[in-house]
Short mmCIF file of C-alpha atoms in Angstrom, two decimals:
data_model
loop_
_atom_site.label_atom_id
_atom_site.label_comp_id
_atom_site.label_asym_id
_atom_site.label_seq_id
_atom_site.Cartn_x
_atom_site.Cartn_y
_atom_site.Cartn_z
CA MET P 1 102.45 136.05 98.98
CA PRO P 2 99.59 135.01 100.75
CA SER P 3 97.56 132.53 99.63
CA ASN P 4 94.01 132.99 97.62
CA LYS P 5 91.51 131.77 100.16
CA SER P 6 88.90 131.98 96.37
CA VAL P 7 88.93 128.13 95.57
CA SER P 8 89.14 126.75 99.20
CA ASP P 9 90.52 127.60 103.23
CA ALA P 10 91.93 125.42 103.42
CA PRO P 11 95.33 125.54 104.26
CA ILE P 12 97.90 124.12 101.37
CA VAL P 13 100.48 122.68 103.02
CA GLN P 14 104.14 122.06 100.43
CA PHE P 15 105.96 118.83 101.56
CA THR P 16 110.06 120.11 100.92
CA ASN P 17 113.58 118.64 100.51
CA CYS P 18 112.55 115.29 99.49
CA ARG P 19 112.82 112.91 96.28
CA ILE P 20 108.72 111.39 95.11
CA LEU P 21 107.78 108.68 93.72
CA ARG P 22 105.63 109.48 90.47
CA ASP P 23 105.66 108.36 87.20
CA HIS P 24 108.25 105.24 88.44
CA GLN P 25 110.61 107.36 88.81
CA LEU P 26 112.03 109.35 91.83
CA GLN P 27 111.52 112.62 91.73
CA ARG P 28 113.29 116.29 93.33
CA GLU P 29 109.57 118.36 94.01
CA ASP P 30 107.93 119.69 96.69
CA LEU P 31 104.90 118.10 97.29
CA TRP P 32 101.53 119.51 98.14
CA VAL P 33 98.13 118.55 99.86
CA ARG P 34 95.14 120.60 100.06
CA GLU P 35 91.74 118.79 101.92
CA GLY P 36 93.69 114.86 102.00
CA LYS P 37 94.49 115.70 97.91
CA ILE P 38 97.65 116.11 95.97
CA LEU P 39 97.38 119.58 94.50
CA ASN P 40 98.71 120.07 91.55
CA PRO P 41 101.57 123.47 92.15
CA GLU P 42 101.05 124.73 88.55
CA LYS P 43 97.21 125.16 88.35
CA LEU P 44 97.50 126.74 92.38
CA PHE P 45 100.03 129.32 91.09
CA PHE P 46 98.85 130.03 87.77
CA ASP P 47 95.38 129.41 88.19
CA GLU P 48 94.02 130.12 91.95
CA LYS P 49 97.93 132.66 92.37
CA GLY P 50 98.17 130.49 96.15
CA SER P 51 100.69 129.76 98.09
CA ALA P 52 101.86 127.30 100.44
CA ASP P 53 99.97 128.24 104.27
CA VAL P 54 103.00 125.56 105.78
CA GLN P 55 106.07 124.11 104.65
CA LEU P 56 107.34 120.70 106.42
CA ASP P 57 111.33 120.50 105.55
CA CYS P 58 111.47 115.85 105.19
CA LYS P 59 115.44 116.29 105.01
CA ASP P 60 115.89 114.53 101.76
CA SER P 61 113.13 111.76 102.17
CA ILE P 62 111.78 109.63 99.81
CA ILE P 63 108.50 110.21 99.57
CA ALA P 64 105.88 107.64 98.49
CA PRO P 65 102.43 106.29 97.97
CA GLY P 66 101.25 104.03 100.80
CA PHE P 67 101.45 101.04 101.21
CA ILE P 68 98.17 98.01 100.75
CA ASP P 69 98.42 94.82 101.44
CA VAL P 70 95.13 93.21 99.86
CA GLN P 71 96.39 89.75 102.11
CA ILE P 72 95.57 90.00 105.33
CA ASN P 73 94.81 87.72 108.39
CA GLY P 74 95.36 89.20 111.01
CA GLY P 75 98.00 90.34 113.51
CA PHE P 76 98.84 91.52 116.99
CA GLY P 77 96.49 89.12 118.81
CA VAL P 78 93.62 89.51 115.84
CA ASP P 79 92.73 86.46 113.90
CA PHE P 80 89.93 88.19 111.17
CA SER P 81 88.63 84.19 110.96
CA LEU P 82 87.50 83.57 114.37
CA ALA P 83 84.43 85.11 115.04
CA THR P 84 83.49 87.50 117.76
CA ASP P 85 81.29 90.41 119.28
CA ASP P 86 83.52 92.43 119.47
CA PHE P 87 85.41 92.20 115.96
CA LYS P 88 85.81 95.93 115.57
CA SER P 89 87.64 95.96 117.71
CA GLY P 90 90.20 93.78 116.45
CA ILE P 91 89.78 95.04 113.51
CA ASP P 92 90.74 98.65 114.59
CA LEU P 93 94.10 97.26 116.91
CA VAL P 94 94.98 96.15 113.06
CA SER P 95 94.17 99.01 111.54
CA GLN P 96 96.00 100.81 114.46
CA LYS P 97 99.48 98.90 114.40
CA ILE P 98 99.92 98.62 110.43
CA LEU P 99 100.75 101.90 110.40
CA SER P 100 104.28 101.73 111.02
CA HIS P 101 104.68 99.86 108.82
CA GLY P 102 103.41 101.32 105.96
CA VAL P 103 100.12 100.13 105.05
CA THR P 104 97.58 103.29 104.46
CA SER P 105 94.98 100.28 103.39
CA PHE P 106 93.92 97.12 103.49
CA CYS P 107 92.02 93.65 103.16
CA PRO P 108 90.81 92.25 106.25
CA THR P 109 91.83 88.57 104.38
CA LEU P 110 89.41 85.47 106.00
CA VAL P 111 90.56 81.49 105.30
CA THR P 112 88.45 78.88 104.97
CA SER P 113 86.14 79.11 107.52
CA PRO P 114 82.38 77.34 108.77
CA PRO P 115 79.26 79.70 107.12
CA SER P 116 78.99 79.86 110.96
CA VAL P 117 82.08 82.72 110.55
CA TYR P 118 81.15 84.46 107.79
CA HIS P 119 77.53 84.99 108.26
CA GLN P 120 79.10 86.85 112.15
CA VAL P 121 82.55 88.26 111.09
CA LEU P 122 81.45 89.95 107.29
CA PRO P 123 78.85 92.22 108.24
CA GLN P 124 80.74 93.72 111.33
CA ILE P 125 83.69 94.67 107.99
CA SER P 126 82.69 97.91 106.36
CA VAL P 127 84.65 99.63 103.46
CA ARG P 128 86.53 102.48 105.52
CA ASN P 129 88.60 105.41 104.65
CA GLY P 130 92.01 105.79 107.02
CA GLY P 131 92.69 108.23 109.12
CA ALA P 132 93.91 109.05 112.57
CA HIS P 133 92.61 105.76 113.95
CA GLY P 134 94.67 103.58 111.17
CA ALA P 135 94.81 102.53 108.08
CA GLY P 136 91.50 102.47 105.36
CA VAL P 137 89.84 99.29 105.04
CA LEU P 138 89.34 98.03 101.41
CA GLY P 139 87.29 95.11 101.70
CA ALA P 140 87.35 91.18 102.73
CA HIS P 141 89.69 89.29 101.39
CA LEU P 142 87.51 85.89 101.27
CA GLU P 143 90.33 82.77 101.36
CA GLY P 144 88.41 80.30 100.19
CA PRO P 145 86.24 77.44 101.24
CA PHE P 146 85.79 76.71 97.86
CA ILE P 147 89.79 75.06 96.92
CA SER P 148 91.05 72.15 96.62
CA LYS P 149 92.08 69.58 98.85
CA GLU P 150 94.75 68.80 97.90
CA LYS P 151 96.42 72.51 98.10
CA LYS P 152 94.93 72.69 101.04
CA GLY P 153 97.28 74.17 102.37
CA ALA P 154 96.71 75.34 106.73
CA HIS P 155 92.86 75.22 105.76
CA PRO P 156 90.61 72.71 107.48
CA GLU P 157 89.22 70.21 105.14
CA HIS P 158 85.79 70.04 107.15
CA CYS P 159 85.38 73.47 105.99
CA LEU P 160 86.29 73.23 102.62
CA ARG P 161 83.14 72.95 99.47
CA THR P 162 82.49 72.62 96.24
CA PHE P 163 79.74 73.95 93.20
CA GLU P 164 77.04 72.47 92.98
CA ALA P 165 74.07 73.27 90.81
CA GLY P 166 73.19 76.28 92.15
CA ALA P 167 76.89 77.45 92.13
CA PHE P 168 76.43 81.04 92.60
CA GLN P 169 73.61 80.63 95.21
CA ASP P 170 76.06 78.15 97.28
CA LEU P 171 78.38 80.97 97.54
CA LEU P 172 76.27 83.69 98.49
CA ALA P 173 74.39 81.30 101.29
CA THR P 174 77.93 80.53 102.41
CA TYR P 175 79.54 84.07 102.47
CA GLY P 176 76.02 85.11 103.68
CA SER P 177 76.37 88.53 102.16
CA LEU P 178 79.41 89.94 99.32
CA ASP P 179 78.44 93.53 100.43
CA CYS P 180 81.80 94.48 102.14
CA VAL P 181 84.08 92.17 99.58
CA GLN P 182 86.56 93.11 97.41
CA ILE P 183 88.20 89.70 96.56
CA VAL P 184 87.21 86.27 96.93
CA THR P 185 89.77 83.20 96.28
CA LEU P 186 89.25 79.96 94.85
CA ALA P 187 90.72 76.81 92.76
CA PRO P 188 88.65 77.11 88.85
CA GLU P 189 89.83 73.37 88.53
CA MET P 190 86.74 73.32 90.18
CA ARG P 191 83.12 72.77 89.15
CA ARG P 192 80.82 75.03 88.16
CA SER P 193 83.49 78.35 89.03
CA GLY P 194 83.47 79.48 85.31
CA GLU P 195 79.65 80.86 86.23
CA VAL P 196 80.39 82.12 89.53
CA ILE P 197 83.82 83.82 87.98
CA ARG P 198 81.49 85.82 86.15
CA GLU P 199 78.80 86.61 88.38
CA LEU P 200 82.06 88.07 91.19
CA THR P 201 83.07 89.65 88.74
CA LYS P 202 79.67 91.51 87.24
CA ARG P 203 79.27 93.22 90.81
CA GLY P 204 83.12 94.11 90.91
CA ILE P 205 84.69 91.28 92.98
CA CYS P 206 87.75 90.54 92.17
CA VAL P 207 88.56 86.71 92.03
CA SER P 208 92.26 85.43 93.09
CA LEU P 209 93.26 81.72 91.61
CA GLY P 210 94.87 79.45 94.47
CA HIS P 211 94.79 76.58 97.00
CA SER P 212 94.13 74.97 93.43
CA VAL P 213 95.35 72.16 91.82
CA ALA P 214 94.46 73.81 87.79
CA ASN P 215 96.55 72.61 85.40
CA LEU P 216 97.69 76.30 82.94
CA SER P 217 93.89 75.58 80.34
CA GLN P 218 92.24 75.98 83.26
CA ALA P 219 94.14 79.12 84.59
CA GLU P 220 93.41 80.67 81.21
CA GLU P 221 89.97 80.06 81.04
CA ALA P 222 89.54 81.38 84.56
CA VAL P 223 91.37 84.09 83.45
CA GLN P 224 88.62 84.62 80.84
CA HIS P 225 85.88 84.78 82.98
CA GLY P 226 86.67 87.21 84.60
CA ALA P 227 89.52 86.01 86.86
CA THR P 228 92.43 88.75 87.26
CA PHE P 229 95.26 87.80 90.72
CA ILE P 230 96.84 84.59 91.71
CA THR P 231 96.48 84.21 95.80
CA HIS P 232 100.36 83.52 96.84
CA LEU P 233 102.28 82.96 93.79
CA PHE P 234 104.00 78.76 93.81
CA ASN P 235 102.58 78.18 97.37
CA ALA P 236 99.90 75.93 98.06
CA MET P 237 99.63 75.57 93.63
CA LEU P 238 101.23 72.95 91.27
CA PRO P 239 104.60 73.68 90.94
CA PHE P 240 106.44 74.87 87.94
CA HIS P 241 106.74 72.14 85.19
CA HIS P 242 107.73 72.75 81.50
CA ARG P 243 104.98 71.22 80.10
CA ASP P 244 101.59 72.11 81.64
CA PRO P 245 102.92 75.09 84.23
CA GLY P 246 100.02 75.15 85.86
CA ILE P 247 98.75 78.65 87.60
CA VAL P 248 102.69 80.09 87.71
CA GLY P 249 101.79 79.88 83.50
CA LEU P 250 99.85 82.58 83.55
CA LEU P 251 102.52 85.23 83.76
CA THR P 252 103.54 84.32 80.28
CA SER P 253 100.50 83.07 78.63
CA ASP P 254 99.73 84.36 75.14
CA LYS P 255 96.06 83.45 75.67
CA LEU P 256 94.92 86.40 77.69
CA PRO P 257 91.62 88.75 77.01
CA ALA P 258 94.21 91.13 74.68
CA GLY P 259 94.90 94.51 77.43
CA ARG P 260 94.11 92.73 80.19
CA ARG P 261 96.94 92.28 82.84
CA VAL P 262 96.66 89.04 85.18
CA PHE P 263 98.53 90.43 89.24
CA TYR P 264 99.61 88.16 91.50
CA GLY P 265 100.61 87.99 95.05
CA MET P 266 104.18 87.17 96.33
CA ILE P 267 105.12 86.68 100.33
CA SER P 268 108.64 88.15 100.50
CA ASP P 269 109.62 87.22 103.82
CA GLY P 270 112.54 85.36 102.85
CA ILE P 271 110.44 81.73 104.47
CA HIS P 272 107.50 81.41 101.91
CA THR P 273 109.50 81.54 98.76
CA ASN P 274 113.50 81.52 98.14
CA PRO P 275 115.37 84.27 96.30
CA ALA P 276 115.47 82.78 92.68
CA ALA P 277 111.19 82.08 92.54
CA LEU P 278 111.15 86.05 92.94
CA ARG P 279 113.72 87.35 90.52
CA ILE P 280 112.25 84.68 88.15
CA ALA P 281 108.38 85.32 88.95
CA HIS P 282 109.81 89.74 88.79
CA ARG P 283 112.08 88.58 85.73
CA ALA P 284 108.86 86.91 83.39
CA HIS P 285 106.42 89.59 84.81
CA PRO P 286 107.02 92.65 86.48
CA LYS P 287 104.39 94.81 86.63
CA GLY P 288 101.87 91.92 87.66
CA LEU P 289 104.05 90.88 90.72
CA VAL P 290 102.30 92.59 94.03
CA LEU P 291 103.76 92.20 97.17
CA VAL P 292 101.01 90.65 99.97
CA THR P 293 102.22 89.77 104.20
CA ASP P 294 100.21 86.80 104.09
CA ALA P 295 100.44 88.22 108.23
CA ILE P 296 98.52 86.11 110.55
CA ALA P 297 97.61 86.96 114.43
CA GLY P 298 100.93 86.18 115.46
CA MET P 299 102.79 89.32 113.88
CA GLY P 300 103.69 91.84 115.66
CA LEU P 301 104.01 89.50 118.52
CA ALA P 302 106.67 86.45 120.63
CA PRO P 303 107.28 83.42 119.36
CA GLY P 304 104.43 80.69 120.34
CA ARG P 305 101.69 79.21 119.66
CA HIS P 306 98.88 81.20 118.30
CA THR P 307 95.48 81.07 115.79
CA LEU P 308 94.69 81.31 112.19
CA GLY P 309 91.02 80.57 112.13
CA GLN P 310 90.51 77.37 112.73
CA GLN P 311 94.05 75.67 113.50
CA VAL P 312 96.65 76.23 115.62
CA VAL P 313 99.97 77.96 114.63
CA GLU P 314 103.02 78.06 115.74
CA ILE P 315 105.51 80.52 115.26
CA ASP P 316 109.72 79.88 115.53
CA GLY P 317 111.54 82.76 114.33
CA LEU P 318 110.01 83.83 110.82
CA ASN P 319 108.08 80.70 109.81
CA THR P 320 104.63 79.48 110.96
CA TYR P 321 103.62 76.14 110.83
CA ILE P 322 100.44 74.71 111.46
CA ALA P 323 100.85 73.00 115.42
CA GLY P 324 103.05 69.68 115.03
CA THR P 325 103.70 69.38 111.10
CA LYS P 326 105.90 71.64 109.06
CA THR P 327 102.68 73.15 106.90
CA LEU P 328 103.66 76.47 106.59
CA SER P 329 100.29 78.92 107.77
CA GLY P 330 100.78 82.30 106.29
CA SER P 331 103.74 84.90 107.84
CA VAL P 332 104.64 86.98 110.98
CA ALA P 333 106.65 89.83 107.94
CA THR P 334 105.01 93.20 108.33
CA MET P 335 104.71 94.50 104.90
CA ASP P 336 107.54 97.25 104.87
CA THR P 337 109.94 94.43 105.61
CA CYS P 338 108.83 92.60 102.75
CA VAL P 339 109.09 95.81 100.35
CA ARG P 340 112.89 95.61 101.98
CA HIS P 341 113.54 92.50 101.32
CA PHE P 342 112.17 91.86 97.55
CA GLN P 343 114.72 94.95 96.45
CA GLU P 344 117.28 93.18 97.89
CA ALA P 345 116.27 89.61 96.67
CA THR P 346 115.80 90.61 93.40
CA GLY P 347 118.35 93.52 92.93
CA CYS P 348 114.74 95.56 91.52
CA SER P 349 115.32 99.49 92.03
CA VAL P 350 113.92 101.14 95.02
CA GLU P 351 111.16 102.12 93.08
CA THR P 352 110.24 99.41 91.69
CA ALA P 353 109.87 97.43 94.95
CA LEU P 354 107.55 100.95 96.37
CA GLU P 355 105.43 100.47 93.46
CA ALA P 356 105.21 96.40 94.21
CA ALA P 357 103.78 97.40 97.65
CA SER P 358 101.63 100.69 96.23
CA LEU P 359 101.06 100.95 92.59
CA HIS P 360 100.04 97.43 91.95
CA PRO P 361 97.58 96.57 94.11
CA ALA P 362 96.06 99.68 93.68
CA GLN P 363 95.97 98.52 89.79
CA LEU P 364 94.66 95.27 91.11
CA LEU P 365 91.92 96.38 92.89
CA GLY P 366 90.83 99.50 89.73
CA ILE P 367 90.64 102.27 92.35
CA GLU P 368 94.62 103.85 91.07
CA HIS P 369 92.72 106.86 90.74
CA LYS P 370 92.83 107.34 94.36
CA LYS P 371 95.43 105.17 95.62
CA GLY P 372 98.52 103.91 94.91
CA THR P 373 100.01 107.51 93.39
CA LEU P 374 101.71 110.77 93.85
CA ASN P 375 99.87 112.03 90.67
CA TYR P 376 97.31 115.46 90.60
CA ASP P 377 94.10 114.87 93.59
CA SER P 378 95.18 110.87 94.60
CA ASP P 379 94.39 110.92 98.09
CA ALA P 380 97.15 111.74 100.03
CA ASP P 381 98.44 108.79 101.68
CA PHE P 382 101.69 108.40 101.55
CA LEU P 383 105.03 108.14 103.65
CA MET P 384 108.03 109.83 104.09
CA LEU P 385 111.23 106.63 104.19
CA ASN P 386 114.92 106.65 104.33
CA ASP P 387 117.27 105.61 101.60
CA SER P 388 116.76 102.00 103.00
CA LEU P 389 112.81 101.95 103.02
CA TYR P 390 112.36 102.25 106.66
CA VAL P 391 109.11 103.90 107.05
CA GLN P 392 109.94 107.31 109.24
CA ALA P 393 106.09 108.41 109.34
CA THR P 394 103.27 107.85 107.27
CA TYR P 395 100.52 109.95 106.24
CA ILE P 396 96.82 109.51 105.45
CA ALA P 397 94.82 112.34 103.77
CA GLY P 398 97.99 114.26 104.31
CA GLU P 399 98.27 114.14 107.92
CA GLU P 400 100.09 112.53 109.76
CA VAL P 401 98.91 109.28 111.26
CA TRP P 402 102.64 107.54 112.96
CA ARG P 403 106.18 108.85 112.91
CA GLN P 404 108.95 106.85 113.85
CA ASP P 405 110.29 108.10 117.43
CA VAL P 406 113.91 109.12 117.10
CA SER P 407 114.63 110.20 120.87
CA GLY P 408 115.61 106.74 121.78
CA MET P 409 117.93 106.37 118.67
#
């Protein structure tokens, strides 16, 4: 049957012999794509009397939404917290390289830096769609400098700041601009943080709690002001205590605004979080878990010395430390590795592991109508994976942008 071209001249591609992750289940269906969007085949058949122009046999692969990494500090020798005039080429390199890890969209993340770095770097970050050139950029994640000295982790102490009288103006002066900013991580116990959270939320910016010594009531208050995320749960915050569980207590708090879901990032690399802690968090609040890499410039490079913003870090296997210390500083894990480790550590379903890296980050950012699912009319950003969750191919807007080379295998 010839395609009906009355609606669009664009070719229709039908992906066959696959299991699609849709509505939290792997379903044996075909995936239909046209003009970068996922088509409803019923509408195509009955309203347009159309059919596929191209059929692709997926050889029983899993098809899942593309991964979304909302916390990545760099990789492949590129450090997003280092100001250079050629910053854009660094973003381009990382966005190209992470396609092989299944990442189709990401938030370049800057750790605590001097204002001059934000002023130089942020104007060079622009929100853009993904494609053959690389993964899409959703906006920057600014982790600091409004964080706790006690829980600074790998962040340089001399660059930390507090909120003074004109708190939001302080923040604007520090960053220079919020035009391309998607997430800000701050410590909610800081004085005047409430007004800052409200102002950021009003502008559509996601506020995340992290690098903090906040108690539970301070964390709950921050969520009441609009905060919706926790930066790398368990890391750089007070440890869980039964009388005051701190930020960790948000996972089961009953004092959150009605209908508000709190999401939390987890670095599932086998280093930052013990598998038992991963299991506890997942069982307590499975719908809020967002896998992040927290990857640094050394991801994809040999062990040795690399940078994280103003600090020198040493990579030893999967461990990354501030040089000369045992302070963990980001990770060198890739997103597909984190997904596999998460599934193995928690024993969760394949669907759950895949959604923690796709649907949940999309919901966190409020973009689930177009990213993070394979629903009809959403963006055709998706992966083909084998049953062990190794990425075989990456597609953005329905176009293949990376494929595993199997010739040498």
